[in-house]
Short mmCIF file of C-alpha atoms and ligand atoms in Angstrom, two decimals:
data_model
loop_
_atom_site.label_atom_id
_atom_site.label_comp_id
_atom_site.label_asym_id
_atom_site.label_seq_id
_atom_site.Cartn_x
_atom_site.Cartn_y
_atom_site.Cartn_z
CA MET K 1 37.78 -12.59 -22.80
CA HIS K 2 36.50 -15.49 -22.65
CA GLU K 3 39.91 -17.23 -21.22
CA LEU K 4 40.33 -15.33 -18.22
CA ALA K 5 36.81 -16.63 -16.67
CA LEU K 6 38.27 -19.69 -17.68
CA ALA K 7 41.43 -18.99 -15.88
CA GLN K 8 39.91 -17.46 -12.81
CA GLN K 9 37.78 -21.00 -12.66
CA VAL K 10 40.93 -22.78 -12.22
CA VAL K 11 42.80 -20.63 -9.63
CA ARG K 12 39.33 -20.83 -7.58
CA ALA K 13 38.85 -24.47 -7.94
CA VAL K 14 42.80 -24.76 -7.13
CA LEU K 15 42.96 -22.33 -3.85
CA ALA K 16 39.39 -24.17 -2.70
CA GLU K 17 40.91 -27.51 -2.84
CA MET K 18 44.70 -26.37 -0.80
CA ASP K 19 42.34 -25.26 1.53
CA ARG K 20 40.32 -28.41 1.65
CA ARG K 21 43.57 -29.99 1.97
CA GLY K 22 45.56 -28.18 4.26
CA ALA K 23 47.96 -27.50 1.70
CA SER K 24 50.87 -24.55 1.24
CA ALA K 25 51.77 -24.71 -2.13
CA VAL K 26 51.38 -26.11 -4.97
CA ARG K 27 54.05 -27.25 -7.61
CA ALA K 28 52.48 -27.80 -10.97
CA ILE K 29 48.64 -28.26 -12.45
CA ASP K 30 47.70 -30.53 -15.05
CA LEU K 31 44.47 -28.57 -16.92
CA GLU K 32 42.98 -29.83 -19.72
CA VAL K 33 41.25 -27.29 -22.02
CA GLY K 34 37.97 -27.91 -23.70
CA GLY K 35 38.70 -28.67 -27.70
CA LEU K 36 34.93 -26.64 -28.45
CA GLU K 37 36.59 -23.62 -26.75
CA GLY K 38 38.61 -22.85 -29.39
CA LEU K 39 41.66 -21.84 -27.14
CA ARG K 40 44.64 -22.10 -27.28
CA PRO K 41 47.33 -23.64 -24.96
CA GLU K 42 49.62 -20.25 -24.72
CA ASP K 43 46.18 -17.87 -24.19
CA VAL K 44 45.43 -20.09 -21.49
CA ARG K 45 48.67 -20.24 -19.61
CA ARG K 46 48.70 -16.26 -20.35
CA ALA K 47 45.25 -15.69 -18.46
CA PHE K 48 45.96 -18.26 -15.50
CA GLU K 49 49.15 -16.25 -14.96
CA VAL K 50 47.81 -12.49 -15.08
CA GLU K 51 44.66 -14.33 -12.65
CA ALA K 52 47.53 -16.42 -9.82
CA ALA K 53 49.30 -12.68 -10.15
CA GLY K 54 49.20 -12.17 -6.62
CA THR K 55 47.86 -15.26 -4.97
CA VAL K 56 50.07 -18.52 -3.93
CA LEU K 57 49.35 -19.62 -7.14
CA GLU K 58 51.99 -17.77 -8.99
CA GLY K 59 54.91 -19.12 -9.89
CA THR K 60 52.82 -22.49 -10.54
CA THR K 61 53.90 -24.83 -13.56
CA LEU K 62 50.61 -25.35 -15.76
CA ARG K 63 50.72 -28.01 -18.15
CA ILE K 64 48.07 -27.75 -20.54
CA THR K 65 46.01 -30.43 -22.69
CA LEU K 66 43.82 -29.96 -25.42
CA GLY K 67 40.71 -31.58 -25.65
CA GLY K 68 39.88 -33.20 -28.98
CA VAL K 69 36.82 -32.25 -31.61
CA ARG K 70 35.56 -34.53 -34.38
CA ALA K 71 33.31 -33.38 -36.70
CA PHE K 72 31.13 -35.93 -38.67
CA CYS K 73 28.99 -34.62 -42.15
CA PRO K 74 25.27 -36.67 -41.60
CA ALA K 75 24.98 -35.85 -44.97
CA CYS K 76 28.15 -37.85 -46.12
CA GLY K 77 27.01 -40.10 -43.04
CA MET K 78 31.02 -40.45 -42.42
CA PRO K 79 33.85 -38.23 -39.85
CA LYS K 80 35.10 -35.68 -41.54
CA PRO K 81 38.80 -34.13 -40.27
CA PHE K 82 38.41 -31.10 -38.54
CA GLU K 83 40.95 -28.05 -36.91
CA LEU K 84 39.39 -25.72 -34.76
CA PRO K 85 40.13 -22.14 -35.82
CA ALA K 86 42.56 -20.64 -33.81
CA ALA K 87 41.19 -17.88 -32.59
CA HIS K 88 40.05 -16.62 -29.26
CA VAL K 89 36.41 -17.21 -30.27
CA PRO K 90 34.29 -20.83 -29.32
CA ALA K 91 34.39 -22.96 -32.20
CA PRO K 92 31.56 -21.69 -34.43
CA GLU K 93 28.51 -22.99 -34.59
CA GLY K 94 28.00 -23.99 -38.56
CA VAL K 95 30.98 -25.89 -39.90
CA LEU K 96 30.14 -27.27 -43.09
CA CYS K 97 31.30 -30.09 -44.57
CA PRO K 98 34.52 -29.77 -47.04
CA ASP K 99 33.20 -32.45 -49.34
CA CYS K 100 29.23 -31.72 -49.52
CA GLY K 101 28.49 -28.31 -47.85
CA ALA K 102 26.18 -29.52 -44.81
CA GLU K 103 26.39 -28.66 -42.10
CA MET K 104 28.46 -30.91 -39.75
CA ASP K 105 28.18 -32.06 -36.18
CA LEU K 106 30.63 -31.57 -33.62
CA GLU K 107 31.70 -33.18 -31.00
CA GLY K 108 34.05 -32.15 -28.16
CA SER K 109 34.34 -31.00 -24.74
CA ARG K 110 33.76 -27.36 -23.47
CA GLY K 111 35.01 -25.72 -20.54
CA VAL K 112 38.40 -26.48 -18.49
CA VAL K 113 38.84 -29.18 -15.97
CA VAL K 114 41.69 -29.58 -13.43
CA ARG K 115 43.00 -32.86 -14.11
CA SER K 116 44.93 -32.61 -11.32
CA ALA K 117 47.16 -30.46 -8.79
CA SER K 118 50.51 -31.96 -6.86
CA MET K 119 50.02 -29.88 -3.52
CA VAL K 120 52.01 -29.28 -1.07
CA LEU K 121 51.07 -30.46 2.45
CA GLU K 122 51.87 -28.47 5.60
CA ASP K 123 53.73 -30.37 8.06
CA PRO K 124 51.37 -32.68 10.04
ZN1 ZN A 1 29.33 -33.37 -46.30
#
């Protein structure tokens, strides 16, 4: 339940930011999920709904962007197409080149970043 831990981080970060700004509600949250987390947007959304339940973030619109992952084969000396396995696991450590079978280097981001959250500020 890796995505629950990430969703919990998001809920905590947004609640802390609301506190700092004196916001009463959040309309929408833009999230970027690291490509190397190996999560699907619907998994992240479901996890967020679980973690947000019972907080002021319940029902907030969530916009999710997945970060890209690039693979590079050092043996071929060129980048290769790579698709993350659609599984609930982080990207595997050893991904082999489809052409020569050497282990490829993967580049991408991990973790979850809150790009923006549109907050409703209380009346001054
Ligand atoms: Zn290769």
